Amino acid sequence: MDPTTDSAGRTGDPGAARAALETLRAEIAKAVVGQDPAVTGLVVALLCRGHVLLEGVPGVAKTLLVRALAAALDVDTKRVQFTPDLMPSDVTGSLVYDARTAEFSFQPGPVFTNLLLADEINRTPPKTQSSLLEAMEERQVTVDGTPRLLPEPFLVAATQNPVEYEGTYPLPEAQLDRFLLKLTIPLPSRQDEIDVLTRHAEGFDPRDLHAAGVRPVAGPADLEAARAAVARTTVSPEITAYVVDICRATRESPSLTLGVSPRGATALLATSRAWAWLTGRDYVIPDDVKALALPTLRHRVQLRPEAEMEGVTADSVINAILAHVPVPR
């Protein structure tokens, strides 16, 4: 198969890639109602070769959202339900003794896929959580001293519940920082909830996305062409300085004990470029930075306990910073 085409015969043209990704967002909407910002965030993460943490109360379609993305993409996908007894080798794979050859052979784990759904990632102990660190950062898994490359594209979409803390293991800052975006999945509006119930009354089955009409509409060739186009998106020195000023302001905020690192600033620049390209521009404007600041930075800051007791949130701190940092003209 030609490397510039995928299994559905799509070519890697940037214009066609943008159209395919727009269609992708519409295709996911066949299964998920009213979560357009989260869908857009997942597309941005794909363009930036990043990973996504989805946070929301039970029943707001976090898992369905990722499954719908996988169904609308022409890529391989696997799902891991994270539990307290899950071992690192259950994720990465392990050496298995083959009695026929009297040798050990590597049995790949579910991480060897294009789209990994890590369901309820905070239900597993830190040792197992950390098994994903190398995969997320280096895009490889090392077992018995041998590094093994993961497929491309590769994206981890992890879900967690923000209200149920008993029996969970909060992700450490080092692992949170590996996620490009943290997307909060809100409860639907009244009309969206009516639409959800109407679909179910008409026979929609969230376990059968094929019957719901969700089809692969984009593939690796589209992603490759889109990423190349995003890399050509112009960033002026003023925009670069604006991103730096926002991130430095988090380090000086009296409400925070931990501000955004330079890695976070790099992430904000990358997501802003991806969003600019998705909206049809080949250059970044301040509004692109503002649009992606919350999902890119909210998990990279840490509130002071006294600020948290007063009802201050990471989002409110970042919004206040965006309101005060001078916008380039």
Coordinates of C-alpha atoms in Angstrom, one line a residue:
M1 CA 0.0 0.0 0.0
D2 CA 1.3 3.5 -0.9
P3 CA 2.5 5.2 2.4
T4 CA 0.5 8.3 1.4
T5 CA -2.8 6.4 1.4
D6 CA -4.7 4.4 4.0
S7 CA -6.7 1.2 3.8
A8 CA -9.7 3.1 2.6
G9 CA -7.7 4.7 -0.2
R10 CA -7.6 8.2 1.2
T11 CA -4.7 10.3 0.1
G12 CA -2.6 12.6 2.3
D13 CA -3.7 16.0 0.8
P14 CA -3.8 18.8 3.5
G15 CA -7.1 20.2 2.1
A16 CA -8.7 16.7 2.0
A17 CA -7.2 16.0 5.5
R18 CA -9.0 19.0 7.0
A19 CA -12.2 18.0 5.4
A20 CA -11.8 14.5 6.6
L21 CA -11.2 15.7 10.2
E22 CA -14.3 17.9 10.0
T23 CA -16.3 14.9 8.8
L24 CA -14.7 12.9 11.7
R25 CA -16.2 15.4 14.2
A26 CA -19.6 15.1 12.6
E27 CA -19.4 11.3 12.5
I28 CA -18.7 11.1 16.3
A29 CA -21.8 13.3 16.8
K30 CA -23.9 10.4 15.5
A31 CA -23.2 8.6 18.7
V32 CA -22.4 11.4 21.2
V33 CA -24.7 14.3 21.8
G34 CA -23.5 17.8 22.8
Q35 CA -19.8 17.2 23.5
D36 CA -18.4 19.2 20.6
P37 CA -15.5 20.8 22.7
A38 CA -14.3 17.3 23.9
V39 CA -14.5 16.0 20.3
T40 CA -12.5 18.9 19.1
G41 CA -10.0 18.3 21.9
L42 CA -9.5 14.7 20.8
V43 CA -8.9 15.8 17.2
V44 CA -6.3 18.5 18.4
A45 CA -4.5 15.8 20.4
L46 CA -4.3 13.6 17.4
L47 CA -2.8 16.4 15.4
C48 CA -0.2 17.2 18.1
R49 CA 0.6 13.5 18.8
G50 CA -0.5 14.0 22.3
H51 CA -2.6 12.2 24.9
V52 CA -5.9 13.1 26.5
L53 CA -7.3 12.8 30.1
L54 CA -11.1 12.8 30.1
E55 CA -12.7 13.8 33.4
G56 CA -16.4 13.7 34.2
V57 CA -19.0 12.1 36.5
P58 CA -20.3 8.6 35.6
G59 CA -22.7 8.4 32.7
V60 CA -21.7 11.4 30.6
A61 CA -20.4 9.3 27.7
K62 CA -16.6 9.5 28.3
T63 CA -16.0 5.9 27.2
L64 CA -18.6 6.2 24.4
L65 CA -16.8 9.3 23.1
V66 CA -13.5 7.5 22.8
R67 CA -15.1 4.4 21.2
A68 CA -16.9 6.6 18.7
L69 CA -13.6 8.2 17.8
A70 CA -12.1 4.8 17.3
A71 CA -15.0 3.8 15.1
A72 CA -14.7 6.9 13.0
L73 CA -11.0 6.5 12.5
D74 CA -9.4 3.8 10.3
V75 CA -7.1 2.7 13.1
D76 CA -6.6 -0.1 15.6
T77 CA -8.0 0.4 19.1
K78 CA -7.9 -1.5 22.4
R79 CA -9.5 -0.9 25.8
V80 CA -8.1 -1.6 29.2
Q81 CA -10.3 -1.4 32.3
F82 CA -7.9 -0.2 35.1
T83 CA -8.5 -2.0 38.4
P84 CA -6.5 -2.2 41.7
D85 CA -5.2 -5.7 40.7
L86 CA -4.0 -4.7 37.2
M87 CA -0.3 -5.3 36.8
P88 CA 2.1 -3.3 34.5
S89 CA 2.7 -6.4 32.3
D90 CA -1.1 -6.5 31.7
V91 CA -0.7 -3.2 29.9
T92 CA 2.7 -3.4 28.3
G93 CA 3.1 -7.1 27.6
S94 CA 5.6 -9.7 29.0
L95 CA 8.0 -12.5 28.1
V96 CA 6.2 -15.8 27.8
Y97 CA 7.9 -19.2 27.8
D98 CA 7.2 -21.2 24.7
A99 CA 7.5 -25.0 25.5
R100 CA 7.8 -25.9 21.9
T101 CA 10.9 -23.8 21.2
A102 CA 12.2 -23.8 24.8
E103 CA 12.6 -20.0 24.5
F104 CA 11.0 -16.9 25.8
S105 CA 9.1 -14.7 23.4
F106 CA 7.5 -11.3 23.9
Q107 CA 3.7 -11.2 24.0
P108 CA 2.6 -7.6 23.3
G109 CA 0.1 -6.0 25.7
P110 CA -2.9 -3.9 24.7
V111 CA -0.7 -0.7 24.6
F112 CA 0.5 -1.9 21.2
T113 CA -2.3 -0.2 19.3
N114 CA -3.2 3.1 17.7
L115 CA -5.8 4.3 20.2
L116 CA -5.7 3.0 23.7
L117 CA -8.7 3.6 26.0
A118 CA -7.4 3.6 29.6
D119 CA -10.7 3.4 31.4
E120 CA -10.8 4.7 35.0
I121 CA -7.0 5.1 35.1
N122 CA -7.0 6.4 38.7
R123 CA -8.4 3.0 39.9
T124 CA -5.0 1.3 39.5
P125 CA -2.0 1.8 41.8
P126 CA 0.9 4.1 40.8
K127 CA 3.1 1.2 39.8
T128 CA 0.7 0.3 37.0
Q129 CA -0.1 3.9 36.1
S130 CA 3.7 4.5 35.6
S131 CA 3.8 1.6 33.1
L132 CA 2.3 4.1 30.6
L133 CA 4.9 6.8 31.2
E134 CA 7.5 5.4 28.8
A135 CA 4.8 4.6 26.2
M136 CA 3.3 8.1 26.4
E137 CA 6.5 10.0 26.3
E138 CA 8.9 7.8 24.2
R139 CA 6.3 5.9 22.2
Q140 CA 8.0 2.7 23.0
V141 CA 7.9 -0.1 25.7
T142 CA 11.1 -1.6 27.2
V143 CA 10.8 -5.2 28.4
D144 CA 13.9 -7.2 29.5
G145 CA 16.1 -4.3 28.3
T146 CA 14.8 -4.4 24.8
P147 CA 12.9 -1.3 23.5
R148 CA 9.9 -2.0 21.3
L149 CA 8.4 0.8 19.2
L150 CA 4.6 1.4 19.4
P151 CA 2.5 1.8 16.3
E152 CA 1.9 5.2 14.7
P153 CA -0.4 7.0 15.3
F154 CA -0.5 6.3 19.0
L155 CA -2.9 8.1 21.5
V156 CA -3.8 7.3 25.0
A157 CA -7.3 8.5 26.0
A158 CA -7.7 8.0 29.8
T159 CA -10.9 8.5 31.8
Q160 CA -11.3 9.3 35.4
N161 CA -14.2 10.1 37.8
P162 CA -13.7 13.4 39.7
V163 CA -16.2 12.7 42.5
E164 CA -15.5 9.2 43.7
Y165 CA -12.2 9.1 45.6
E166 CA -12.5 6.0 47.7
G167 CA -10.3 3.2 46.2
T168 CA -8.6 5.5 43.7
Y169 CA -5.0 6.6 43.3
P170 CA -4.7 10.2 42.1
L171 CA -2.4 10.6 39.2
P172 CA 1.0 12.2 40.2
E173 CA 2.0 15.5 38.7
A174 CA 4.7 13.9 36.6
Q175 CA 2.1 11.7 34.9
L176 CA -0.5 14.4 34.5
D177 CA 2.1 16.5 32.7
R178 CA 2.4 13.7 30.1
F179 CA -1.2 14.4 29.0
L180 CA -1.4 17.1 26.4
L181 CA -5.0 18.0 27.3
K182 CA -7.4 17.5 30.2
L183 CA -10.9 17.7 28.9
T184 CA -13.8 18.0 31.4
I185 CA -17.0 16.3 30.2
P186 CA -20.0 18.3 31.6
L187 CA -23.5 17.1 32.2
P188 CA -25.6 17.7 29.1
S189 CA -28.0 20.6 28.7
R190 CA -31.7 19.9 29.0
Q191 CA -32.2 19.8 25.2
D192 CA -29.1 17.6 24.7
E193 CA -30.4 15.2 27.4
I194 CA -33.8 15.1 25.6
D195 CA -32.0 14.3 22.4
V196 CA -30.1 11.5 24.1
L197 CA -33.3 9.9 25.5
T198 CA -35.0 10.3 22.1
R199 CA -32.2 8.4 20.4
H200 CA -32.4 5.6 23.0
A201 CA -36.2 5.4 22.6
E202 CA -35.7 5.1 18.8
G203 CA -33.4 2.1 19.4
F204 CA -29.9 3.5 19.7
D205 CA -27.5 1.0 21.3
P206 CA -24.2 2.5 22.5
R207 CA -22.6 -0.9 22.3
D208 CA -23.3 -1.1 18.6
L209 CA -21.8 1.9 16.9
H210 CA -22.0 0.3 13.5
A211 CA -25.7 0.1 13.7
A212 CA -25.8 3.8 14.7
G213 CA -24.1 4.6 11.4
V214 CA -20.7 5.5 12.6
R215 CA -18.2 4.7 9.8
P216 CA -14.4 5.2 9.3
V217 CA -14.1 8.6 7.6
A218 CA -10.4 9.5 8.3
G219 CA -7.2 7.5 8.6
P220 CA -3.5 7.6 9.2
A221 CA -2.8 9.3 5.8
D222 CA -5.1 12.2 6.7
L223 CA -3.4 12.6 10.1
E224 CA 0.0 12.6 8.5
A225 CA -1.0 15.2 6.0
A226 CA -2.7 17.3 8.7
R227 CA 0.3 17.2 11.0
A228 CA 2.6 18.3 8.2
A229 CA 0.2 21.3 7.5
V230 CA 0.1 22.1 11.2
A231 CA 3.9 22.2 11.4
R232 CA 3.8 24.8 8.6
T233 CA 1.4 27.1 10.5
T234 CA 3.1 30.4 11.3
V235 CA 3.7 31.6 14.8
S236 CA 4.8 35.2 15.2
P237 CA 7.3 36.2 17.9
E238 CA 4.4 38.2 19.5
I239 CA 2.3 35.0 19.9
T240 CA 5.3 33.1 21.2
A241 CA 5.9 35.8 23.8
Y242 CA 2.1 35.8 24.7
V243 CA 2.2 32.0 25.4
V244 CA 5.3 32.5 27.6
D245 CA 3.8 35.4 29.5
I246 CA 0.7 33.3 30.3
C247 CA 2.7 30.4 31.6
R248 CA 5.1 32.5 33.6
A249 CA 2.1 34.3 35.2
T250 CA 0.9 30.9 36.6
R251 CA 4.3 30.5 38.4
E252 CA 3.7 33.9 40.1
S253 CA 0.1 33.4 41.0
P254 CA -0.5 33.5 44.8
S255 CA -3.3 30.9 44.4
L256 CA -0.9 28.2 43.1
T257 CA 1.9 26.2 44.6
L258 CA 2.9 24.8 41.1
G259 CA 2.8 26.7 37.9
V260 CA 3.1 25.7 34.3
S261 CA 6.5 24.2 33.2
P262 CA 8.2 25.0 29.9
R263 CA 6.8 21.7 28.7
G264 CA 3.3 23.1 29.3
A265 CA 4.2 26.3 27.4
T266 CA 5.4 24.1 24.5
A267 CA 2.1 22.2 24.7
L268 CA 0.0 25.4 24.6
L269 CA 1.9 26.5 21.5
A270 CA 1.3 23.2 19.8
T271 CA -2.4 23.0 20.5
S272 CA -2.9 26.6 19.5
R273 CA -1.3 25.9 16.1
A274 CA -3.5 22.8 15.6
W275 CA -6.6 24.7 16.4
A276 CA -5.6 27.6 14.1
W277 CA -5.1 25.1 11.2
L278 CA -8.4 23.3 12.0
T279 CA -10.3 26.6 11.8
G280 CA -8.8 27.3 8.3
R281 CA -5.8 29.6 9.0
D282 CA -2.1 29.1 8.4
Y283 CA -1.2 31.5 11.3
V284 CA -1.9 31.6 15.0
I285 CA -3.8 34.5 16.6
P286 CA -4.3 35.3 20.3
D287 CA -7.8 33.8 20.3
D288 CA -6.3 30.4 19.4
V289 CA -4.2 30.5 22.5
K290 CA -7.1 31.6 24.7
A291 CA -9.3 28.8 23.3
L292 CA -6.8 26.1 24.2
A293 CA -5.4 27.5 27.4
L294 CA -7.8 25.8 29.8
P295 CA -7.6 22.2 28.5
T296 CA -3.9 22.5 28.0
L297 CA -2.9 24.1 31.3
R298 CA -5.6 23.1 33.9
H299 CA -3.9 19.8 34.9
R300 CA -0.4 21.4 35.0
V301 CA -1.0 23.7 37.9
Q302 CA -1.5 22.9 41.6
L303 CA -3.7 25.0 43.9
R304 CA -2.7 26.1 47.4
P305 CA -4.9 24.3 50.0
E306 CA -6.2 27.7 51.4
A307 CA -7.2 28.8 47.9
E308 CA -9.0 25.5 47.3
M309 CA -10.9 25.9 50.6
E310 CA -12.1 29.3 49.4
G311 CA -13.6 27.7 46.3
V312 CA -10.8 28.7 43.8
T313 CA -10.3 26.3 40.9
A314 CA -7.5 25.9 38.4
D315 CA -9.9 27.1 35.6
S316 CA -10.7 30.3 37.5
V317 CA -7.0 31.1 38.1
I318 CA -6.2 30.5 34.4
N319 CA -9.2 32.6 33.3
A320 CA -8.0 35.4 35.6
I321 CA -4.5 35.2 34.1
L322 CA -5.9 35.3 30.6
A323 CA -7.9 38.5 31.5
H324 CA -4.8 40.3 32.8
V325 CA -1.9 39.2 30.5
P326 CA -1.6 41.9 27.7
V327 CA -2.9 40.5 24.4
P328 CA -0.6 41.2 21.4
R329 CA -2.0 43.5 18.7

